[in-house]
Short mmCIF file of C-alpha atoms and ligand atoms in Angstrom, two decimals:
data_model
loop_
_atom_site.label_atom_id
_atom_site.label_comp_id
_atom_site.label_asym_id
_atom_site.label_seq_id
_atom_site.Cartn_x
_atom_site.Cartn_y
_atom_site.Cartn_z
CA MET A 31 45.30 140.79 125.28
CA GLU A 32 42.32 142.63 126.65
CA ALA A 33 38.07 141.35 127.29
CA HIS A 34 35.48 143.67 128.32
CA ARG A 35 32.46 142.13 129.49
CA SER A 36 29.86 141.08 126.73
CA ASP A 37 26.53 142.92 126.85
CA ALA A 38 25.29 139.95 125.47
CA VAL A 39 25.89 137.42 128.39
CA SER A 40 25.48 134.25 127.49
CA ASP A 41 21.32 133.45 127.77
CA GLN A 42 21.64 132.55 131.73
CA THR A 43 17.98 130.43 131.99
CA THR A 44 18.88 128.23 129.35
CA ARG A 45 22.46 127.64 130.04
CA PRO A 46 23.51 123.90 131.42
CA THR A 47 24.78 124.69 134.94
CA ILE A 48 26.48 121.92 136.90
CA GLU A 49 27.58 122.74 140.75
CA LEU A 50 31.40 121.69 140.85
CA ASP A 51 33.20 122.77 143.77
CA HIS A 52 36.88 121.43 142.41
CA HIS A 53 38.35 122.40 146.31
CA GLY A 54 35.73 120.67 147.50
CA ALA A 55 36.17 116.93 149.76
CA ASP A 56 33.21 115.20 147.48
CA TYR A 57 35.29 116.25 144.36
CA ARG A 58 38.99 115.10 145.58
CA ASP A 59 36.73 111.39 146.92
CA ARG A 60 34.72 111.35 143.55
CA TRP A 61 36.27 113.15 140.88
CA GLN A 62 36.20 110.06 137.81
CA GLU A 63 32.36 109.43 139.03
CA ILE A 64 31.45 113.47 139.07
CA SER A 65 34.44 113.67 135.61
CA ASP A 66 32.81 110.97 133.86
CA GLY A 67 29.01 112.24 134.84
CA ASN A 68 30.07 115.71 132.88
CA VAL A 69 31.52 114.33 130.02
CA VAL A 70 28.25 112.77 129.33
CA SER A 71 25.92 114.48 130.27
CA CYS A 72 26.82 118.03 129.90
CA PRO A 73 30.79 118.54 128.27
CA VAL A 74 30.67 122.59 128.40
CA ALA A 75 28.48 123.49 131.60
CA HIS A 76 28.31 126.47 133.84
CA THR A 77 28.83 126.52 137.16
CA ALA A 78 28.03 129.17 139.46
CA ALA A 79 31.27 128.07 141.93
CA TYR A 80 34.58 130.88 142.60
CA GLY A 81 32.43 133.76 141.35
CA GLY A 82 31.20 131.83 138.21
CA THR A 83 33.03 129.45 135.29
CA TRP A 84 32.34 127.39 132.98
CA VAL A 85 33.33 124.09 133.31
CA VAL A 86 34.80 121.57 130.01
CA SER A 87 35.32 118.41 130.42
CA GLY A 88 34.50 116.89 126.48
CA TYR A 89 37.78 115.95 125.21
CA VAL A 90 36.79 117.99 122.02
CA PRO A 91 35.86 121.16 123.74
CA VAL A 92 38.99 121.04 126.15
CA VAL A 93 41.17 121.05 123.02
CA GLU A 94 39.89 123.22 120.72
CA ALA A 95 40.00 125.99 123.62
CA LEU A 96 43.49 124.75 124.52
CA ARG A 97 44.77 125.44 121.08
CA ASP A 98 43.01 128.81 120.14
CA HIS A 99 44.97 130.76 122.85
CA SER A 100 43.62 134.30 120.87
CA VAL A 101 40.45 133.54 122.05
CA PHE A 102 40.75 131.65 125.76
CA SER A 103 43.24 133.50 127.15
CA SER A 104 45.92 133.10 129.79
CA PHE A 105 46.52 136.33 131.00
CA GLN A 106 46.07 137.76 134.36
CA ASP A 107 46.36 141.49 134.15
CA HIS A 108 47.47 142.42 138.00
CA THR A 109 46.30 146.38 136.92
CA ASP A 110 42.93 145.29 136.74
CA PRO A 111 42.08 143.00 140.17
CA SER A 112 38.45 143.63 139.28
CA GLY A 113 39.04 142.85 135.34
CA PRO A 114 37.90 139.63 133.63
CA MET A 115 41.58 138.59 132.45
CA ARG A 116 42.31 135.95 135.82
CA GLY A 117 44.75 133.88 134.18
CA THR A 118 45.12 130.43 134.73
CA SER A 119 44.35 129.64 138.77
CA ASN A 120 40.95 128.89 139.69
CA PRO A 121 40.50 131.43 142.35
CA PRO A 122 43.51 133.67 140.78
CA ILE A 123 46.79 133.73 142.28
CA ALA A 124 48.05 136.43 144.27
CA TYR A 125 50.86 136.56 141.58
CA LEU A 126 51.43 136.60 137.95
CA ASN A 127 52.75 133.15 136.84
CA VAL A 128 55.49 133.76 133.58
CA PRO A 129 55.26 132.29 131.27
CA GLN A 130 52.06 130.47 131.56
CA GLU A 131 49.81 133.59 132.50
CA LEU A 132 50.86 135.69 129.81
CA ASP A 133 49.47 135.08 125.92
CA PRO A 134 51.72 135.47 122.51
CA PRO A 135 53.83 137.25 121.78
CA LEU A 136 54.75 138.50 124.99
CA HIS A 137 54.56 134.32 126.27
CA THR A 138 56.83 133.13 123.29
CA VAL A 139 59.67 135.62 124.40
CA TYR A 140 59.89 133.67 127.72
CA ARG A 141 58.94 130.09 126.72
CA ARG A 142 61.55 129.55 124.15
CA LEU A 143 64.06 130.26 127.24
CA LEU A 144 62.74 127.10 128.72
CA ASN A 145 62.51 125.15 125.63
CA GLY A 146 66.27 124.43 124.98
CA PRO A 147 67.11 123.16 128.78
CA LEU A 148 63.80 121.33 128.38
CA SER A 149 63.78 119.96 125.41
CA PRO A 150 63.37 116.26 124.78
CA GLU A 151 67.35 115.50 124.34
CA GLN A 152 68.03 117.51 127.25
CA SER A 153 66.08 116.13 129.56
CA ARG A 154 67.12 112.24 128.31
CA ARG A 155 70.54 113.66 129.32
CA ARG A 156 69.90 114.40 132.31
CA GLU A 157 68.81 110.62 133.80
CA PRO A 158 72.71 109.70 134.67
CA PHE A 159 72.05 112.75 137.32
CA ILE A 160 68.07 111.81 137.71
CA ARG A 161 68.53 108.57 138.68
CA GLN A 162 71.80 108.78 141.28
CA VAL A 163 69.25 111.45 143.03
CA THR A 164 66.85 108.14 143.33
CA ALA A 165 69.53 106.14 144.53
CA ALA A 166 70.67 108.18 146.74
CA CYS A 167 67.29 108.65 147.91
CA LEU A 168 66.47 105.35 148.12
CA ASP A 169 69.89 104.34 149.66
CA ARG A 170 68.72 105.88 152.95
CA PHE A 171 65.82 104.21 153.61
CA THR A 172 65.88 100.16 151.78
CA GLU A 173 67.54 98.67 154.76
CA GLN A 174 65.35 99.96 157.47
CA GLY A 175 62.33 97.99 155.69
CA GLN A 176 59.87 101.00 155.46
CA ALA A 177 59.85 104.32 154.41
CA ASP A 178 57.61 107.16 153.26
CA LEU A 179 57.90 106.59 149.41
CA VAL A 180 56.48 110.92 149.58
CA THR A 181 58.10 112.70 151.67
CA GLU A 182 61.69 109.81 151.38
CA LEU A 183 61.44 109.80 146.99
CA THR A 184 58.74 111.20 145.29
CA ASN A 185 58.98 114.53 146.72
CA PRO A 186 62.78 114.95 146.92
CA VAL A 187 63.75 113.62 143.49
CA PRO A 188 61.60 115.91 141.45
CA ALA A 189 62.35 119.14 143.54
CA ILE A 190 65.84 118.32 143.58
CA VAL A 191 66.22 117.60 140.06
CA THR A 192 64.53 120.72 139.35
CA LEU A 193 67.40 122.89 141.72
CA GLY A 194 69.76 121.57 140.04
CA ILE A 195 68.91 122.48 136.24
CA LEU A 196 67.84 126.03 137.73
CA GLY A 197 71.72 125.97 139.67
CA MET A 198 70.01 126.12 142.96
CA PRO A 199 71.66 124.46 145.90
CA LEU A 200 70.47 120.98 145.98
CA ALA A 201 70.65 120.91 149.71
CA ASP A 202 68.05 124.27 149.78
CA TRP A 203 65.21 121.52 148.00
CA GLU A 204 63.11 121.61 151.23
CA ARG A 205 63.19 125.16 151.52
CA TYR A 206 61.69 125.36 147.82
CA ALA A 207 59.31 122.29 148.12
CA GLY A 208 57.68 122.38 151.37
CA PRO A 209 55.87 125.86 150.11
CA ILE A 210 54.68 124.94 147.38
CA HIS A 211 53.81 121.39 148.38
CA LEU A 212 52.16 122.91 151.38
CA LEU A 213 50.27 125.83 148.39
CA THR A 214 49.17 123.00 146.18
CA TYR A 215 46.53 121.14 148.58
CA SER A 216 45.31 123.66 151.19
CA PRO A 217 41.96 125.05 149.55
CA PRO A 218 41.83 128.86 149.48
CA GLY A 219 41.51 131.12 152.44
CA SER A 220 42.48 128.10 154.65
CA PRO A 221 45.15 128.71 157.70
CA THR A 222 48.03 126.56 155.90
CA TRP A 223 47.00 128.74 152.37
CA THR A 224 47.33 131.71 154.20
CA GLU A 225 51.14 130.05 156.19
CA ALA A 226 52.12 128.63 152.45
CA MET A 227 51.49 131.99 150.70
CA THR A 228 53.80 133.72 153.49
CA ALA A 229 56.48 131.15 152.56
CA VAL A 230 56.10 130.98 148.86
CA GLY A 231 56.77 134.95 149.16
CA GLU A 232 59.69 134.21 151.34
CA MET A 233 60.73 131.27 149.07
CA MET A 234 60.26 134.24 145.75
CA ALA A 235 62.35 136.53 147.55
CA MET A 236 65.51 134.12 147.65
CA LEU A 237 64.98 133.25 143.96
CA GLY A 238 64.51 137.14 143.25
CA ALA A 239 68.38 137.28 145.10
CA LEU A 240 69.60 134.30 142.90
CA VAL A 241 68.31 136.07 139.91
CA VAL A 242 70.01 139.52 140.58
CA ALA A 243 73.04 137.39 141.67
CA ARG A 244 73.42 135.53 138.03
CA ARG A 245 72.57 138.67 136.48
CA ALA A 246 75.62 140.24 137.76
CA GLU A 247 78.10 137.03 137.48
CA PRO A 248 76.36 133.66 135.11
CA ALA A 249 77.17 130.78 135.77
CA ASP A 250 76.40 127.12 133.34
CA ASP A 251 72.35 127.21 134.92
CA LEU A 252 68.93 128.15 133.77
CA VAL A 253 68.70 131.02 136.06
CA SER A 254 71.68 132.39 134.40
CA VAL A 255 69.73 131.52 130.54
CA LEU A 256 66.90 133.23 131.68
CA ALA A 257 68.65 136.22 134.22
CA THR A 258 70.95 137.27 131.37
CA ALA A 259 68.19 136.91 127.97
CA THR A 260 67.11 140.43 126.44
CA GLY A 261 63.86 140.70 124.83
CA ASP A 262 62.92 142.06 121.15
CA ASP A 263 64.03 145.26 122.09
CA GLY A 264 68.05 144.23 123.19
CA GLU A 265 67.46 145.28 127.10
CA LEU A 266 67.25 142.91 129.62
CA LEU A 267 63.95 141.16 130.21
CA PRO A 268 62.14 142.79 133.77
CA LEU A 269 63.59 141.04 136.49
CA ASP A 270 59.52 140.94 137.88
CA HIS A 271 59.19 138.86 135.09
CA VAL A 272 62.28 136.87 135.15
CA ILE A 273 61.78 135.88 138.65
CA SER A 274 58.37 134.38 138.18
CA THR A 275 59.79 132.58 135.20
CA ALA A 276 62.21 130.54 137.80
CA GLY A 277 59.65 130.63 140.20
CA LEU A 278 57.47 128.60 137.75
CA VAL A 279 60.12 126.26 137.24
CA VAL A 280 60.29 125.53 140.31
CA ALA A 281 56.36 124.92 141.16
CA GLY A 282 55.97 122.96 137.97
CA GLY A 283 58.28 120.54 138.28
CA VAL A 284 57.99 119.98 142.11
CA ASP A 285 54.27 119.39 143.62
CA THR A 286 53.15 117.58 139.55
CA THR A 287 55.75 114.97 139.21
CA THR A 288 55.83 114.16 142.58
CA ALA A 289 51.55 113.79 142.71
CA LEU A 290 52.56 111.64 139.06
CA VAL A 291 54.60 108.82 140.36
CA SER A 292 52.74 108.67 144.21
CA HIS A 293 49.50 107.84 142.64
CA ALA A 294 51.37 105.64 140.31
CA LEU A 295 53.11 103.45 143.03
CA HIS A 296 49.54 103.32 144.58
CA TRP A 297 48.37 101.52 141.61
CA LEU A 298 50.65 98.98 141.37
CA HIS A 299 50.25 98.53 144.99
CA ARG A 300 46.72 97.28 144.68
CA ASN A 301 47.36 95.82 141.16
CA PRO A 302 50.19 93.54 141.66
CA ALA A 303 49.77 91.31 138.56
CA GLU A 304 50.31 94.97 136.74
CA ARG A 305 53.46 95.62 138.70
CA ALA A 306 55.11 92.11 138.00
CA ARG A 307 54.46 92.90 134.16
CA LEU A 308 56.18 96.33 134.76
CA ILE A 309 59.29 94.61 135.96
CA ALA A 310 59.07 91.46 133.86
CA ASP A 311 59.29 94.45 130.76
CA PRO A 312 60.55 97.67 132.08
CA ALA A 313 60.35 98.51 128.53
CA LEU A 314 56.99 99.26 129.19
CA LEU A 315 57.64 102.07 131.76
CA PRO A 316 57.21 104.69 128.64
CA SER A 317 54.06 104.14 127.27
CA ALA A 318 53.11 103.16 131.63
CA VAL A 319 53.98 106.53 132.36
CA ASP A 320 51.32 107.75 130.01
CA GLU A 321 48.97 106.28 130.89
CA PHE A 322 49.23 106.82 134.67
CA LEU A 323 49.03 110.76 133.73
CA ARG A 324 45.96 110.09 132.25
CA VAL A 325 44.09 107.91 134.38
CA LEU A 326 45.30 109.47 137.31
CA ALA A 327 45.16 112.81 135.99
CA PRO A 328 47.84 115.02 138.92
CA VAL A 329 46.91 118.23 136.87
CA GLN A 330 42.93 118.15 136.80
CA PHE A 331 42.51 121.85 135.77
CA MET A 332 43.75 125.09 134.13
CA SER A 333 41.28 127.95 133.17
CA ARG A 334 41.28 131.17 130.79
CA THR A 335 39.23 133.74 130.10
CA ALA A 336 36.94 134.02 126.53
CA THR A 337 38.10 137.43 124.85
CA ARG A 338 35.60 137.81 122.72
CA ASP A 339 31.84 135.73 122.44
CA VAL A 340 32.67 132.11 121.24
CA GLU A 341 30.86 129.24 121.05
CA LEU A 342 32.14 126.33 122.35
CA GLY A 343 31.07 122.52 122.65
CA GLY A 344 27.14 124.12 121.60
CA GLN A 345 27.41 126.95 124.39
CA ARG A 346 28.06 130.11 123.73
CA ILE A 347 29.99 131.94 125.73
CA ALA A 348 30.15 135.43 126.62
CA ALA A 349 33.18 137.43 125.87
CA GLY A 350 34.86 138.25 129.37
CA GLU A 351 33.24 135.02 130.85
CA ARG A 352 35.78 132.46 132.78
CA VAL A 353 36.16 128.78 131.17
CA MET A 354 37.65 126.50 133.16
CA LEU A 355 39.01 123.51 131.27
CA ALA A 356 39.05 119.87 133.25
CA PHE A 357 41.61 117.54 131.54
CA ALA A 358 40.88 114.85 133.98
CA ALA A 359 37.82 114.55 132.95
CA ALA A 360 39.10 115.00 129.26
CA ASN A 361 40.91 111.95 129.51
CA ARG A 362 38.40 109.82 131.01
CA ASP A 363 36.08 110.83 127.26
CA PRO A 364 34.41 107.73 125.36
CA ALA A 365 34.26 109.17 122.40
CA ALA A 366 38.45 110.12 122.80
CA PHE A 367 39.48 106.87 124.26
CA ASP A 368 38.69 103.30 123.97
CA ARG A 369 37.35 101.96 127.56
CA PRO A 370 38.40 105.08 129.14
CA ALA A 371 38.35 104.01 133.16
CA GLU A 372 40.73 101.02 132.23
CA MET A 373 44.34 101.42 133.08
CA ARG A 374 46.18 99.85 129.88
CA LEU A 375 50.13 100.23 130.03
CA ASP A 376 50.64 99.25 126.46
CA ARG A 377 48.02 101.62 124.90
CA SER A 378 48.61 103.32 121.74
CA PRO A 379 47.86 105.80 120.71
CA ASN A 380 47.36 107.51 124.00
CA ARG A 381 46.60 111.12 123.10
CA HIS A 382 45.90 112.55 126.20
CA VAL A 383 45.69 116.10 127.31
CA ALA A 384 48.15 116.02 131.17
CA PHE A 385 49.92 117.83 129.88
CA GLY A 386 47.69 120.59 128.25
CA SER A 387 48.05 121.04 124.47
CA GLY A 388 48.46 124.36 122.68
CA VAL A 389 51.36 126.85 123.39
CA HIS A 390 51.10 126.06 126.80
CA ARG A 391 51.64 122.67 126.78
CA CYS A 392 54.11 121.57 129.57
CA VAL A 393 57.74 122.78 128.81
CA GLY A 394 58.38 120.15 131.59
CA ALA A 395 56.62 117.50 130.14
CA HIS A 396 59.64 115.70 128.65
CA LEU A 397 61.82 116.40 132.04
CA ALA A 398 58.84 115.11 133.88
CA LYS A 399 58.75 111.62 131.85
CA VAL A 400 62.17 110.71 132.66
CA GLU A 401 61.93 111.04 136.09
CA ALA A 402 58.85 109.16 136.63
CA VAL A 403 60.03 106.30 134.55
CA VAL A 404 63.40 106.41 136.78
CA MET A 405 61.69 106.52 139.76
CA VAL A 406 59.29 103.86 138.91
CA GLU A 407 61.92 101.95 136.82
CA GLU A 408 64.36 102.15 140.37
CA ILE A 409 61.42 101.49 142.98
CA LEU A 410 60.30 98.35 141.21
CA ARG A 411 64.09 97.18 141.61
CA ARG A 412 64.80 97.88 144.69
CA ILE A 413 61.76 97.48 146.84
CA PRO A 414 59.44 95.35 144.57
CA ASP A 415 57.55 93.95 147.12
CA TYR A 416 56.85 97.39 148.20
CA VAL A 417 52.76 97.40 150.66
CA VAL A 418 51.22 100.71 151.09
CA ASP A 419 49.96 101.06 154.33
CA GLU A 420 46.89 102.26 153.19
CA HIS A 421 45.42 103.73 156.43
CA ALA A 422 48.23 106.03 156.93
CA ALA A 423 48.99 106.79 153.01
CA ARG A 424 47.58 110.70 152.70
CA ARG A 425 45.85 112.67 150.05
CA TYR A 426 45.54 116.22 149.54
CA PRO A 427 42.97 117.22 151.26
CA SER A 428 41.53 119.33 148.36
CA ILE A 429 42.58 118.69 144.40
CA GLY A 430 41.93 122.56 143.17
CA ALA A 431 44.72 121.85 140.55
CA ILE A 432 46.78 118.93 141.59
CA ASN A 433 45.72 115.49 142.50
CA GLY A 434 47.95 114.22 144.90
CA TYR A 435 49.96 112.63 148.62
CA ILE A 436 50.90 114.63 151.33
CA GLY A 437 53.03 110.93 152.37
CA MET A 438 52.05 107.40 151.46
CA PRO A 439 54.27 104.79 154.82
CA ALA A 440 55.26 101.68 153.03
CA THR A 441 57.08 98.23 154.46
CA PHE A 442 59.15 96.03 152.15
CA THR A 443 61.78 92.93 152.09
CA ARG A 444 64.76 95.04 153.46
CA SER A 445 67.60 95.64 150.86
CA PRO A 446 71.32 96.50 150.75
CA ALA A 447 72.32 100.20 149.82
CA VAL A 448 73.90 100.63 146.95
CA GLY A 449 76.50 103.60 147.90
CA ALA A 450 74.76 106.27 145.95
CA THR A 451 75.58 109.49 147.30
CA PHE A 452 73.66 112.63 146.43
CA PRO A 453 75.40 114.67 143.87
CA VAL A 454 76.56 118.55 144.49
CA SER A 455 75.30 120.15 141.29
CA ALA A 456 73.22 118.82 138.43
C1 HEM B 1739 53.52 114.86 135.73
C2 HEM B 1739 54.67 116.06 135.50
C3 HEM B 1739 53.36 117.18 135.36
C4 HEM B 1739 52.68 118.01 134.80
C5 HEM B 1739 51.06 116.78 134.47
C6 HEM B 1739 52.29 118.71 134.65
C7 HEM B 1739 51.31 119.62 133.62
C8 HEM B 1739 51.19 120.75 132.90
C9 HEM B 1739 50.21 121.68 131.97
C10 HEM B 1739 48.72 120.91 132.21
C11 HEM B 1739 50.12 123.14 131.80
C12 HEM B 1739 49.54 123.62 130.99
C13 HEM B 1739 49.30 124.93 131.49
C14 HEM B 1739 47.77 125.46 131.40
O1 HEM B 1739 47.24 125.23 129.46
O2 HEM B 1739 47.56 126.76 131.37
C15 HEM B 1739 52.02 122.79 132.02
C16 HEM B 1739 52.80 124.02 132.07
C17 HEM B 1739 53.72 124.42 132.62
N1 HEM B 1739 55.11 123.57 133.26
FE1 HEM B 1739 54.13 121.71 133.79
N2 HEM B 1739 53.81 119.27 134.72
C18 HEM B 1739 54.26 118.53 135.03
C19 HEM B 1739 56.16 118.90 135.13
C20 HEM B 1739 56.19 120.06 134.83
C21 HEM B 1739 57.92 119.83 135.23
C22 HEM B 1739 58.47 118.87 135.35
C23 HEM B 1739 58.49 121.44 135.09
C24 HEM B 1739 60.08 122.43 134.71
C25 HEM B 1739 60.75 121.72 135.60
C26 HEM B 1739 56.74 122.32 134.36
C27 HEM B 1739 56.81 123.26 133.80
C28 HEM B 1739 55.71 124.27 133.28
C29 HEM B 1739 56.12 125.10 133.19
C30 HEM B 1739 57.13 126.16 133.21
C31 HEM B 1739 54.74 125.36 132.31
C32 HEM B 1739 54.30 126.74 131.27
C33 HEM B 1739 54.40 126.47 129.97
C34 HEM B 1739 54.04 127.64 129.42
O3 HEM B 1739 52.82 128.24 129.87
O4 HEM B 1739 54.07 127.69 128.11
N3 HEM B 1739 55.91 120.65 134.43
N4 HEM B 1739 52.30 122.03 132.84
#
């Protein structure tokens, strides 16, 4: 997909402008207030930050852009680093995320390989495995009366589950989850960002070796599905794209679900009546998880590039301009949700865009929801009176793309281990 910068660049004197540093501490601390302001007063506005981008905050224009992939392209063109096609991250990342940064028809080739293994049915089928991993993590600390809920539960469970689905050694989870965690919360250009990029490079090399091994000797796992798949021409898919797809499943599978469940546990700590309600009625958990996704906004932004001049939400966007879609803000749009700031665990309907929409809608959404339900359910069953140490809990220094916690120490009434062991494979 190509876009050429339009000569008729939108009129810079009349377009609404805002100041928004989505990687900054101010945005991290006031994102609800900032998002609410943008939704009401400038649902489509331009900011000069990060080389200039439109910021789309209204629910209707966000959905419109997500569903029109030919005009709002996800493509990142590494052959032309100074060109406009800069993919879905802002600032762009140094490598191509497949399939997220491809447009159809090439996107479809990779996406269809993921649809089956991550389908609603397959995700439900994995529930016992997810419950076993969760129980084994809980067994490590329920007798202690204290734990870090992020480092000891919400980080390892999604990482181990994702590695299991891919067919990677489960004991390696920290080697993958560590760099991804660091990369998502490090502001671009910071020393930890550089450190994380190096570690991610090493991680991709390990993944590459595994893909090559599975191509030669396939097993019953997702890496083998990817490694042995052929394109429309009957040829094996290019190794770099296959490795990138596996890498994105690791990245997508790890930090996002961690962020969702960490925020949910924090919110339930602060809202004891709602916690009691969920303990009394666990059947409410699936709809509660959707409402946690909407209100707590684990993934806040994804970007696109306009491939032609287009009008969106009454603003004229020129070909080649960057467009940042604010899922967090769209999910707080009062035109789409009744009293959007209110957490209603039984909200229905709840057409949030926390997983995006259109062809790139999160392929891991079903798995993420099963993981979140199981983790919250098991915590509420085994350490129902947990109290978060608010002073010691540490949020990510930057939201950027993901709104997460680095750590969340908590205390609770001790309870016996149940004798759960870590599975050796999924
Ligand atoms: C709470 C958990 C999660 C959230 C909030 C989330 C959010 C998202 C969003 C918003 C997108 C759309 C990106 C775009 O439009 O550019 C996406 C795509 C994606 N997610 Fe997730 N995600 C979650 C969990 C997962 C899991 C568990 C996996 C895999 C195991 C995963 C893998 C992916 C992949 C591969 C894509 C790219 C899909 C495509 O381009 O077709 N995600 N995710």
